[in-house]
Tab-separated table of N, CA, C and O and ligand atoms in Angstrom:
chain	number	residue	atom	x	y	z
K	21	MET	N	11.650	15.471	16.087
K	21	MET	CA	11.759	14.254	15.274
K	21	MET	C	11.134	14.471	13.889
K	21	MET	O	11.701	14.103	12.876
K	22	GLU	N	9.985	15.089	13.874
K	22	GLU	CA	9.306	15.378	12.599
K	22	GLU	C	10.218	16.167	11.662
K	22	GLU	O	10.204	15.944	10.456
K	23	ASP	N	11.002	17.093	12.220
K	23	ASP	CA	11.872	17.917	11.391
K	23	ASP	C	12.881	17.080	10.623
K	23	ASP	O	13.162	17.347	9.460
K	24	LEU	N	13.396	16.063	11.304
K	24	LEU	CA	14.350	15.161	10.654
K	24	LEU	C	13.714	14.503	9.446
K	24	LEU	O	14.315	14.399	8.387
K	25	TYR	N	12.487	14.055	9.624
K	25	TYR	CA	11.786	13.388	8.530
K	25	TYR	C	11.493	14.371	7.400
K	25	TYR	O	11.604	14.043	6.230
K	26	ARG	N	11.122	15.586	7.782
K	26	ARG	CA	10.862	16.595	6.749
K	26	ARG	C	12.116	16.871	5.925
K	26	ARG	O	12.052	17.031	4.711
K	27	GLU	N	13.244	16.924	6.595
K	27	GLU	CA	14.494	17.143	5.868
K	27	GLU	C	14.793	15.984	4.936
K	27	GLU	O	15.283	16.160	3.824
K	28	HIS	N	14.496	14.786	5.427
K	28	HIS	CA	14.708	13.582	4.629
K	28	HIS	C	13.838	13.634	3.361
K	28	HIS	O	14.298	13.307	2.266
K	29	ILE	N	12.609	14.066	3.524
K	29	ILE	CA	11.696	14.183	2.378
K	29	ILE	C	12.198	15.240	1.403
K	29	ILE	O	12.264	15.011	0.196
K	30	LEU	N	12.589	16.380	1.925
K	30	LEU	CA	13.100	17.453	1.061
K	30	LEU	C	14.361	17.031	0.327
K	30	LEU	O	14.562	17.376	-0.833
K	31	ASP	N	15.194	16.255	1.021
K	31	ASP	CA	16.425	15.770	0.390
K	31	ASP	C	16.087	14.893	-0.821
K	31	ASP	O	16.684	15.034	-1.884
K	32	HIS	N	15.127	13.987	-0.640
K	32	HIS	CA	14.733	13.128	-1.759
K	32	HIS	C	14.057	13.925	-2.875
K	32	HIS	O	14.176	13.580	-4.045
K	33	TYR	N	13.352	14.973	-2.489
K	33	TYR	CA	12.665	15.804	-3.478
K	33	TYR	C	13.683	16.585	-4.315
K	33	TYR	O	13.585	16.665	-5.538
K	34	LYS	N	14.692	17.111	-3.622
K	34	LYS	CA	15.687	17.935	-4.323
K	34	LYS	C	16.752	17.098	-5.018
K	34	LYS	O	17.307	17.516	-6.030
K	35	ASN	N	17.057	15.949	-4.454
K	35	ASN	CA	18.077	15.062	-5.031
K	35	ASN	C	17.478	13.681	-5.261
K	35	ASN	O	17.823	12.723	-4.570
K	36	PRO	N	16.551	13.573	-6.199
K	36	PRO	CA	15.839	12.306	-6.359
K	36	PRO	C	16.769	11.169	-6.777
K	36	PRO	O	17.683	11.372	-7.570
K	37	ARG	N	16.549	9.988	-6.173
K	37	ARG	CA	17.323	8.789	-6.524
K	37	ARG	C	16.608	8.086	-7.676
K	37	ARG	O	15.390	8.025	-7.707
K	38	ASN	N	17.400	7.557	-8.575
K	38	ASN	CA	16.853	6.741	-9.675
K	38	ASN	C	15.817	7.486	-10.512
K	38	ASN	O	14.812	6.916	-10.919
K	39	GLN	N	16.076	8.760	-10.756
K	39	GLN	CA	15.149	9.522	-11.582
K	39	GLN	C	15.514	9.368	-13.055
K	39	GLN	O	16.696	9.277	-13.389
K	40	GLY	N	14.510	9.297	-13.903
K	40	GLY	CA	14.728	9.184	-15.338
K	40	GLY	C	13.858	8.082	-15.923
K	40	GLY	O	12.870	7.690	-15.310
K	41	THR	N	14.250	7.613	-17.100
K	41	THR	CA	13.497	6.534	-17.733
K	41	THR	C	14.494	5.474	-18.196
K	41	THR	O	15.695	5.724	-18.260
K	42	LEU	N	13.986	4.279	-18.493
K	42	LEU	CA	14.828	3.196	-18.998
K	42	LEU	C	14.484	2.923	-20.454
K	42	LEU	O	13.320	3.032	-20.836
K	43	GLU	N	15.497	2.549	-21.224
K	43	GLU	CA	15.238	2.153	-22.606
K	43	GLU	C	14.721	0.723	-22.609
K	43	GLU	O	15.295	-0.136	-21.940
K	44	ASN	N	13.675	0.467	-23.356
K	44	ASN	CA	13.078	-0.863	-23.428
K	44	ASN	C	12.822	-1.494	-22.062
K	44	ASN	O	13.336	-2.570	-21.771
K	45	PRO	N	12.095	-0.844	-21.216
K	45	PRO	CA	11.827	-1.443	-19.903
K	45	PRO	C	10.949	-2.692	-20.043
K	45	PRO	O	10.156	-2.796	-20.972
K	46	ASP	N	11.125	-3.660	-19.129
K	46	ASP	CA	10.279	-4.856	-19.131
K	46	ASP	C	8.895	-4.514	-18.600
K	46	ASP	O	7.903	-5.111	-18.981
K	47	ILE	N	8.868	-3.581	-17.664
K	47	ILE	CA	7.594	-3.133	-17.106
K	47	ILE	C	7.603	-1.612	-17.097
K	47	ILE	O	8.604	-0.999	-16.700
K	48	THR	N	6.529	-1.035	-17.528
K	48	THR	CA	6.401	0.411	-17.374
K	48	THR	C	4.947	0.714	-17.054
K	48	THR	O	4.032	0.079	-17.567
K	49	PHE	N	4.752	1.646	-16.159
K	49	PHE	CA	3.388	2.013	-15.816
K	49	PHE	C	3.378	3.464	-15.356
K	49	PHE	O	4.346	3.934	-14.767
K	50	GLN	N	2.286	4.143	-15.683
K	50	GLN	CA	2.156	5.499	-15.156
K	50	GLN	C	0.737	5.758	-14.700
K	50	GLN	O	-0.214	5.151	-15.188
K	51	ASP	N	0.656	6.633	-13.729
K	51	ASP	CA	-0.658	6.984	-13.197
K	51	ASP	C	-0.551	8.398	-12.648
K	51	ASP	O	0.530	8.981	-12.590
K	52	SER	N	-1.691	8.928	-12.266
K	52	SER	CA	-1.663	10.286	-11.738
K	52	SER	C	-2.575	10.383	-10.526
K	52	SER	O	-3.402	9.506	-10.269
K	53	ASN	N	-2.382	11.441	-9.800
K	53	ASN	CA	-3.218	11.734	-8.638
K	53	ASN	C	-3.884	13.078	-8.900
K	53	ASN	O	-3.310	14.126	-8.625
K	54	PRO	N	-5.090	13.035	-9.482
K	54	PRO	CA	-5.730	14.288	-9.911
K	54	PRO	C	-6.020	15.256	-8.761
K	54	PRO	O	-6.095	16.463	-8.980
K	55	LEU	N	-6.118	14.725	-7.552
K	55	LEU	CA	-6.392	15.587	-6.395
K	55	LEU	C	-5.313	16.641	-6.208
K	55	LEU	O	-5.569	17.745	-5.744
K	56	CYS	N	-4.092	16.251	-6.581
K	56	CYS	CA	-2.956	17.139	-6.332
K	56	CYS	C	-2.263	17.517	-7.628
K	56	CYS	O	-1.553	18.525	-7.685
K	57	GLY	N	-2.485	16.728	-8.689
K	57	GLY	CA	-1.814	16.986	-9.962
K	57	GLY	C	-0.502	16.248	-10.098
K	57	GLY	O	0.295	16.556	-10.983
K	58	ASP	N	-0.265	15.267	-9.236
K	58	ASP	CA	0.970	14.485	-9.331
K	58	ASP	C	0.873	13.510	-10.494
K	58	ASP	O	-0.159	12.874	-10.692
K	59	GLU	N	1.974	13.394	-11.232
K	59	GLU	CA	2.061	12.411	-12.320
K	59	GLU	C	3.328	11.608	-12.128
K	59	GLU	O	4.384	12.173	-11.849
K	60	LEU	N	3.198	10.302	-12.268
K	60	LEU	CA	4.348	9.442	-12.004
K	60	LEU	C	4.394	8.275	-12.972
K	60	LEU	O	3.386	7.637	-13.253
K	61	ARG	N	5.600	8.035	-13.485
K	61	ARG	CA	5.835	6.852	-14.316
K	61	ARG	C	7.009	6.091	-13.722
K	61	ARG	O	7.976	6.684	-13.229
K	62	MET	N	6.916	4.763	-13.735
K	62	MET	CA	8.040	3.940	-13.292
K	62	MET	C	8.380	2.922	-14.367
K	62	MET	O	7.491	2.322	-14.965
K	63	ASP	N	9.676	2.769	-14.619
K	63	ASP	CA	10.191	1.782	-15.577
K	63	ASP	C	11.009	0.746	-14.811
K	63	ASP	O	11.802	1.113	-13.936
K	64	PHE	N	10.862	-0.509	-15.182
K	64	PHE	CA	11.602	-1.588	-14.513
K	64	PHE	C	12.294	-2.473	-15.537
K	64	PHE	O	11.732	-2.777	-16.580
K	65	LYS	N	13.500	-2.890	-15.198
K	65	LYS	CA	14.191	-3.964	-15.904
K	65	LYS	C	14.125	-5.185	-14.995
K	65	LYS	O	14.589	-5.134	-13.846
K	66	VAL	N	13.538	-6.252	-15.502
K	66	VAL	CA	13.383	-7.459	-14.685
K	66	VAL	C	14.094	-8.624	-15.361
K	66	VAL	O	13.949	-8.836	-16.562
K	67	LYS	N	14.912	-9.356	-14.594
K	67	LYS	CA	15.571	-10.541	-15.125
K	67	LYS	C	15.407	-11.681	-14.133
K	67	LYS	O	15.714	-11.518	-12.942
K	68	ASP	N	14.920	-12.813	-14.597
K	68	ASP	CA	14.680	-13.979	-13.747
K	68	ASP	C	13.857	-13.606	-12.512
K	68	ASP	O	14.144	-14.065	-11.405
K	69	GLY	N	12.889	-12.761	-12.715
K	69	GLY	CA	11.992	-12.414	-11.616
K	69	GLY	C	12.554	-11.420	-10.620
K	69	GLY	O	11.934	-11.135	-9.599
K	70	VAL	N	13.750	-10.880	-10.899
K	70	VAL	CA	14.380	-9.927	-9.985
K	70	VAL	C	14.542	-8.584	-10.699
K	70	VAL	O	14.907	-8.538	-11.876
K	71	VAL	N	14.272	-7.523	-9.958
K	71	VAL	CA	14.379	-6.188	-10.546
K	71	VAL	C	15.851	-5.786	-10.629
K	71	VAL	O	16.525	-5.674	-9.608
K	72	GLU	N	16.332	-5.596	-11.846
K	72	GLU	CA	17.734	-5.211	-12.036
K	72	GLU	C	17.909	-3.705	-11.994
K	72	GLU	O	18.942	-3.205	-11.586
K	73	ASP	N	16.883	-2.993	-12.469
K	73	ASP	CA	17.005	-1.535	-12.494
K	73	ASP	C	15.612	-0.914	-12.452
K	73	ASP	O	14.632	-1.538	-12.870
K	74	VAL	N	15.554	0.272	-11.948
K	74	VAL	CA	14.282	0.987	-11.872
K	74	VAL	C	14.541	2.482	-12.006
K	74	VAL	O	15.580	2.981	-11.560
K	75	ARG	N	13.629	3.155	-12.679
K	75	ARG	CA	13.694	4.619	-12.772
K	75	ARG	C	12.277	5.164	-12.607
K	75	ARG	O	11.304	4.516	-12.981
K	76	PHE	N	12.202	6.360	-12.056
K	76	PHE	CA	10.894	7.006	-12.017
K	76	PHE	C	11.000	8.385	-12.657
K	76	PHE	O	12.058	9.005	-12.669
K	77	SER	N	9.907	8.822	-13.212
K	77	SER	CA	9.854	10.155	-13.788
K	77	SER	C	8.459	10.715	-13.572
K	77	SER	O	7.516	9.973	-13.304
K	78	GLY	N	8.357	11.998	-13.693
K	78	GLY	CA	7.054	12.617	-13.496
K	78	GLY	C	7.211	13.960	-12.842
K	78	GLY	O	8.313	14.500	-12.733
K	79	LYS	N	6.080	14.498	-12.432
K	79	LYS	CA	6.143	15.771	-11.714
K	79	LYS	C	5.038	15.793	-10.670
K	79	LYS	O	3.995	15.152	-10.826
K	80	GLY	N	5.323	16.523	-9.633
K	80	GLY	CA	4.324	16.575	-8.572
K	80	GLY	C	4.882	17.215	-7.331
K	80	GLY	O	5.975	17.789	-7.354
K	81	CYS	N	4.136	17.093	-6.263
K	81	CYS	CA	4.525	17.751	-5.014
K	81	CYS	C	5.684	17.007	-4.367
K	81	CYS	O	6.055	15.906	-4.782
K	82	SER	N	6.226	17.608	-3.336
K	82	SER	CA	7.402	17.026	-2.682
K	82	SER	C	7.098	15.644	-2.108
K	82	SER	O	7.943	14.750	-2.163
K	83	ILE	N	5.897	15.454	-1.573
K	83	ILE	CA	5.567	14.165	-0.958
K	83	ILE	C	5.542	13.056	-2.010
K	83	ILE	O	6.132	11.991	-1.822
K	84	SER	N	4.863	13.311	-3.130
K	84	SER	CA	4.737	12.264	-4.147
K	84	SER	C	6.094	11.917	-4.749
K	84	SER	O	6.407	10.745	-4.973
K	85	MET	N	6.914	12.921	-5.017
K	85	MET	CA	8.213	12.671	-5.640
K	85	MET	C	9.186	12.033	-4.646
K	85	MET	O	9.942	11.134	-4.996
K	86	ALA	N	9.150	12.491	-3.401
K	86	ALA	CA	10.039	11.907	-2.394
K	86	ALA	C	9.656	10.455	-2.134
K	86	ALA	O	10.522	9.588	-1.999
K	87	ALA	N	8.360	10.170	-2.085
K	87	ALA	CA	7.906	8.792	-1.840
K	87	ALA	C	8.363	7.886	-2.979
K	87	ALA	O	8.806	6.752	-2.750
K	88	ALA	N	8.287	8.389	-4.216
K	88	ALA	CA	8.728	7.602	-5.370
K	88	ALA	C	10.236	7.357	-5.303
K	88	ALA	O	10.701	6.235	-5.520
K	89	SER	N	10.976	8.397	-4.971
K	89	SER	CA	12.426	8.275	-4.863
K	89	SER	C	12.814	7.265	-3.787
K	89	SER	O	13.661	6.395	-3.989
K	90	MET	N	12.162	7.350	-2.632
K	90	MET	CA	12.451	6.415	-1.534
K	90	MET	C	12.097	4.990	-1.930
K	90	MET	O	12.827	4.052	-1.625
K	91	LEU	N	10.984	4.850	-2.605
K	91	LEU	CA	10.524	3.516	-2.987
K	91	LEU	C	11.531	2.850	-3.932
K	91	LEU	O	11.842	1.668	-3.784
K	92	THR	N	12.061	3.628	-4.881
K	92	THR	CA	13.000	3.018	-5.836
K	92	THR	C	14.244	2.497	-5.129
K	92	THR	O	14.854	1.543	-5.581
K	93	GLU	N	14.597	3.107	-3.996
K	93	GLU	CA	15.766	2.633	-3.263
K	93	GLU	C	15.552	1.226	-2.699
K	93	GLU	O	16.490	0.504	-2.451
K	94	HIS	N	14.291	0.884	-2.476
K	94	HIS	CA	13.984	-0.435	-1.901
K	94	HIS	C	13.852	-1.523	-2.953
K	94	HIS	O	13.746	-2.691	-2.632
K	95	ILE	N	13.775	-1.104	-4.210
K	95	ILE	CA	13.299	-2.019	-5.236
K	95	ILE	C	14.407	-2.830	-5.897
K	95	ILE	O	14.243	-4.009	-6.152
K	96	LYS	N	15.546	-2.184	-6.151
K	96	LYS	CA	16.614	-2.847	-6.909
K	96	LYS	C	17.099	-4.090	-6.185
K	96	LYS	O	17.350	-4.060	-4.983
K	97	GLY	N	17.207	-5.185	-6.953
K	97	GLY	CA	17.720	-6.432	-6.393
K	97	GLY	C	16.664	-7.264	-5.700
K	97	GLY	O	16.963	-8.342	-5.193
K	98	ARG	N	15.445	-6.764	-5.646
K	98	ARG	CA	14.394	-7.540	-4.998
K	98	ARG	C	13.537	-8.230	-6.053
K	98	ARG	O	13.462	-7.794	-7.200
K	99	SER	N	12.915	-9.311	-5.641
K	99	SER	CA	12.106	-10.063	-6.590
K	99	SER	C	10.752	-9.396	-6.767
K	99	SER	O	10.276	-8.662	-5.885
K	100	VAL	N	10.172	-9.650	-7.928
K	100	VAL	CA	8.853	-9.103	-8.204
K	100	VAL	C	7.851	-9.583	-7.151
K	100	VAL	O	6.970	-8.839	-6.724
K	101	GLU	N	8.023	-10.834	-6.700
K	101	GLU	CA	7.113	-11.367	-5.676
K	101	GLU	C	7.212	-10.559	-4.382
K	101	GLU	O	6.215	-10.324	-3.714
K	102	GLU	N	8.434	-10.162	-4.043
K	102	GLU	CA	8.620	-9.334	-2.838
K	102	GLU	C	7.932	-7.983	-2.995
K	102	GLU	O	7.354	-7.461	-2.043
K	103	LEU	N	8.037	-7.433	-4.193
K	103	LEU	CA	7.445	-6.106	-4.418
K	103	LEU	C	5.928	-6.145	-4.271
K	103	LEU	O	5.307	-5.185	-3.833
K	104	LYS	N	5.351	-7.297	-4.641
K	104	LYS	CA	3.902	-7.418	-4.511
K	104	LYS	C	3.468	-7.343	-3.055
K	104	LYS	O	2.330	-7.037	-2.748
K	105	LYS	N	4.412	-7.647	-2.160
K	105	LYS	CA	4.063	-7.673	-0.728
K	105	LYS	C	4.293	-6.340	-0.030
K	105	LYS	O	3.979	-6.201	1.157
K	106	LEU	N	4.875	-5.376	-0.727
K	106	LEU	CA	5.063	-4.054	-0.102
K	106	LEU	C	3.698	-3.465	0.267
K	106	LEU	O	2.733	-3.589	-0.474
K	107	THR	N	3.640	-2.817	1.396
K	107	THR	CA	2.365	-2.259	1.842
K	107	THR	C	2.465	-0.745	2.003
K	107	THR	O	3.567	-0.181	1.988
K	108	ARG	N	1.324	-0.148	2.194
K	108	ARG	CA	1.314	1.303	2.417
K	108	ARG	C	2.089	1.685	3.669
K	108	ARG	O	2.687	2.747	3.737
K	109	GLU	N	2.125	0.767	4.637
K	109	GLU	CA	2.883	1.052	5.863
K	109	GLU	C	4.376	1.203	5.564
K	109	GLU	O	5.054	1.998	6.201
K	110	ASP	N	4.864	0.410	4.598
K	110	ASP	CA	6.280	0.525	4.237
K	110	ASP	C	6.587	1.927	3.728
K	110	ASP	O	7.629	2.503	4.050
K	111	ILE	N	5.689	2.461	2.922
K	111	ILE	CA	5.881	3.806	2.374
K	111	ILE	C	5.772	4.848	3.488
K	111	ILE	O	6.595	5.750	3.611
K	112	LEU	N	4.732	4.703	4.291
K	112	LEU	CA	4.473	5.720	5.309
K	112	LEU	C	5.558	5.730	6.376
K	112	LEU	O	5.897	6.778	6.920
K	113	GLU	N	6.126	4.539	6.646
K	113	GLU	CA	7.222	4.461	7.594
K	113	GLU	C	8.428	5.241	7.079
K	113	GLU	O	9.104	5.932	7.829
K	114	ASP	N	8.703	5.111	5.787
K	114	ASP	CA	9.813	5.827	5.173
K	114	ASP	C	9.618	7.329	5.281
K	114	ASP	O	10.549	8.069	5.565
K	115	LEU	N	8.403	7.768	5.020
K	115	LEU	CA	8.130	9.205	5.044
K	115	LEU	C	8.171	9.725	6.472
K	115	LEU	O	8.718	10.784	6.745
K	116	GLY	N	7.575	8.974	7.375
K	116	GLY	CA	7.729	9.243	8.795
K	116	GLY	C	6.956	10.421	9.355
K	116	GLY	O	7.195	10.827	10.483
K	117	ILE	N	6.075	11.032	8.571
K	117	ILE	CA	5.271	12.120	9.125
K	117	ILE	C	3.789	11.810	8.975
K	117	ILE	O	3.396	11.022	8.116
K	118	GLU	N	3.014	12.419	9.808
K	118	GLU	CA	1.561	12.262	9.728
K	118	GLU	C	1.049	12.945	8.464
K	118	GLU	O	1.446	14.064	8.151
K	119	LEU	N	0.182	12.249	7.737
K	119	LEU	CA	-0.346	12.816	6.495
K	119	LEU	C	-1.868	12.850	6.540
K	119	LEU	O	-2.498	11.891	6.961
K	120	GLY	N	-2.427	13.955	6.063
K	120	GLY	CA	-3.873	14.045	5.911
K	120	GLY	C	-4.307	13.236	4.711
K	120	GLY	O	-3.478	12.723	3.972
K	121	PRO	N	-5.630	13.094	4.509
K	121	PRO	CA	-6.131	12.245	3.430
K	121	PRO	C	-5.660	12.640	2.032
K	121	PRO	O	-5.413	11.767	1.200
K	122	VAL	N	-5.508	13.937	1.767
K	122	VAL	CA	-5.063	14.361	0.438
K	122	VAL	C	-3.597	14.006	0.236
K	122	VAL	O	-3.194	13.452	-0.787
K	123	ARG	N	-2.784	14.292	1.235
K	123	ARG	CA	-1.350	13.994	1.163
K	123	ARG	C	-1.099	12.492	1.113
K	123	ARG	O	-0.103	12.030	0.556
K	124	LEU	N	-1.992	11.736	1.714
K	124	LEU	CA	-1.878	10.281	1.700
K	124	LEU	C	-1.920	9.762	0.266
K	124	LEU	O	-1.165	8.876	-0.118
K	125	LYS	N	-2.802	10.330	-0.536
K	125	LYS	CA	-2.888	9.955	-1.959
K	125	LYS	C	-1.576	10.258	-2.667
K	125	LYS	O	-1.138	9.506	-3.536
K	126	CYS	N	-0.967	11.395	-2.314
K	126	CYS	CA	0.328	11.763	-2.895
K	126	CYS	C	1.372	10.714	-2.534
K	126	CYS	O	2.122	10.248	-3.384
K	127	ALA	N	1.390	10.352	-1.257
K	127	ALA	CA	2.402	9.424	-0.766
K	127	ALA	C	2.243	8.045	-1.389
K	127	ALA	O	3.219	7.356	-1.653
K	128	LEU	N	0.995	7.643	-1.611
K	128	LEU	CA	0.737	6.272	-2.055
K	128	LEU	C	0.700	6.122	-3.572
K	128	LEU	O	0.566	5.005	-4.069
K	129	LEU	N	0.849	7.230	-4.298
K	129	LEU	CA	0.843	7.133	-5.762
K	129	LEU	C	1.975	6.220	-6.247
K	129	LEU	O	1.775	5.388	-7.140
K	130	ALA	N	3.153	6.350	-5.632
K	130	ALA	CA	4.300	5.536	-6.055
K	130	ALA	C	3.992	4.050	-5.868
K	130	ALA	O	4.312	3.218	-6.714
K	131	LEU	N	3.380	3.716	-4.747
K	131	LEU	CA	3.044	2.314	-4.477
K	131	LEU	C	2.003	1.810	-5.475
K	131	LEU	O	2.075	0.683	-5.956
K	132	LYS	N	1.055	2.668	-5.787
K	132	LYS	CA	0.004	2.319	-6.741
K	132	LYS	C	0.603	2.004	-8.116
K	132	LYS	O	0.266	1.000	-8.744
K	133	VAL	N	1.515	2.860	-8.558
K	133	VAL	CA	2.165	2.661	-9.860
K	133	VAL	C	3.002	1.379	-9.831
K	133	VAL	O	2.966	0.572	-10.762
K	134	LEU	N	3.725	1.190	-8.740
K	134	LEU	CA	4.552	-0.008	-8.599
K	134	LEU	C	3.687	-1.269	-8.661
K	134	LEU	O	3.975	-2.211	-9.409
K	135	LYS	N	2.632	-1.296	-7.869
K	135	LYS	CA	1.771	-2.491	-7.793
K	135	LYS	C	1.103	-2.768	-9.133
K	135	LYS	O	1.077	-3.900	-9.601
K	136	ALA	N	0.557	-1.740	-9.735
K	136	ALA	CA	-0.111	-1.927	-11.026
K	136	ALA	C	0.906	-2.422	-12.050
K	136	ALA	O	0.587	-3.251	-12.903
K	137	GLY	N	2.139	-1.953	-11.954
K	137	GLY	CA	3.194	-2.380	-12.866
K	137	GLY	C	3.573	-3.833	-12.667
K	137	GLY	O	3.603	-4.606	-13.612
K	138	VAL	N	3.843	-4.234	-11.440
K	138	VAL	CA	4.344	-5.595	-11.210
K	138	VAL	C	3.238	-6.645	-11.340
K	138	VAL	O	3.495	-7.777	-11.719
K	139	TYR	N	2.039	-6.288	-11.017
K	139	TYR	CA	0.945	-7.244	-11.191
K	139	TYR	C	0.495	-7.306	-12.646
K	139	TYR	O	-0.080	-8.279	-13.088
K	140	GLY	N	0.749	-6.237	-13.393
K	140	GLY	CA	0.120	-6.108	-14.698
K	140	GLY	C	-1.282	-5.602	-14.399
K	140	GLY	O	-1.911	-6.038	-13.431
K	141	ILE	N	-1.724	-4.674	-15.181
K	141	ILE	CA	-2.943	-3.967	-14.817
K	141	ILE	C	-4.151	-4.909	-14.715
K	141	ILE	O	-5.025	-4.712	-13.885
K	142	GLN	N	-4.144	-5.989	-15.516
K	142	GLN	CA	-5.258	-6.927	-15.434
K	142	GLN	C	-5.261	-7.711	-14.115
K	142	GLN	O	-6.306	-7.971	-13.545
K	143	GLY	N	-4.053	-8.073	-13.677
K	143	GLY	CA	-3.963	-8.943	-12.511
K	143	GLY	C	-3.968	-8.202	-11.197
K	143	GLY	O	-3.897	-8.798	-10.133
K	144	TRP	N	-4.023	-6.897	-11.285
K	144	TRP	CA	-3.887	-6.097	-10.066
K	144	TRP	C	-5.166	-6.156	-9.245
K	144	TRP	O	-6.247	-5.837	-9.772
K	145	PRO	N	-5.082	-6.568	-7.995
K	145	PRO	CA	-6.287	-6.659	-7.178
K	145	PRO	C	-6.861	-5.310	-6.778
K	145	PRO	O	-7.972	-5.248	-6.236
K	146	GLY	N	-6.160	-4.224	-7.033
K	146	GLY	CA	-6.693	-2.901	-6.708
K	146	GLY	C	-6.128	-2.355	-5.422
K	146	GLY	O	-5.412	-3.039	-4.697
K	147	GLU	N	-6.423	-1.141	-5.162
K	147	GLU	CA	-5.913	-0.462	-3.970
K	147	GLU	C	-6.599	-1.023	-2.729
K	147	GLU	O	-7.809	-1.170	-2.708
K	148	ASP	N	-5.807	-1.341	-1.746
K	148	ASP	CA	-6.427	-1.793	-0.484
K	148	ASP	C	-6.637	-0.579	0.410
K	148	ASP	O	-5.748	-0.106	1.070
K	149	GLU	N	-7.831	-0.097	0.375
K	149	GLU	CA	-8.153	1.095	1.173
K	149	GLU	C	-8.749	0.669	2.503
K	149	GLU	O	-9.592	-0.176	2.551
M	8	LIG	ZN1	0.826	15.557	-4.329
């Protein structure tokens, strides 16, 4: 079963969905995971509280990039309020493999960037560890 998930991760890493940047995004945020060297930026187009488009860019390990790619697939067409409710379990379920503490940071970088973006950095309650 783990192998299936690993292939799924590699597929997203090699063929990332929604990769790139948006012109004049309504929301943009970037952050990094110094433990691994992952860097991630996400751009959002938001209209009437609903995400119309999303792109991610950056560089990093397969876990961080695959998690970002998977996350963007969930985002389009959903309301900003819904995105605020996404949890780390949603990300980890998508990835489907057991992760050590270092890899966990890689996996959750996408969620961190998303949350900080949709809340606005001032309004962001912070990482729920
Ligand atoms: Zn990483």
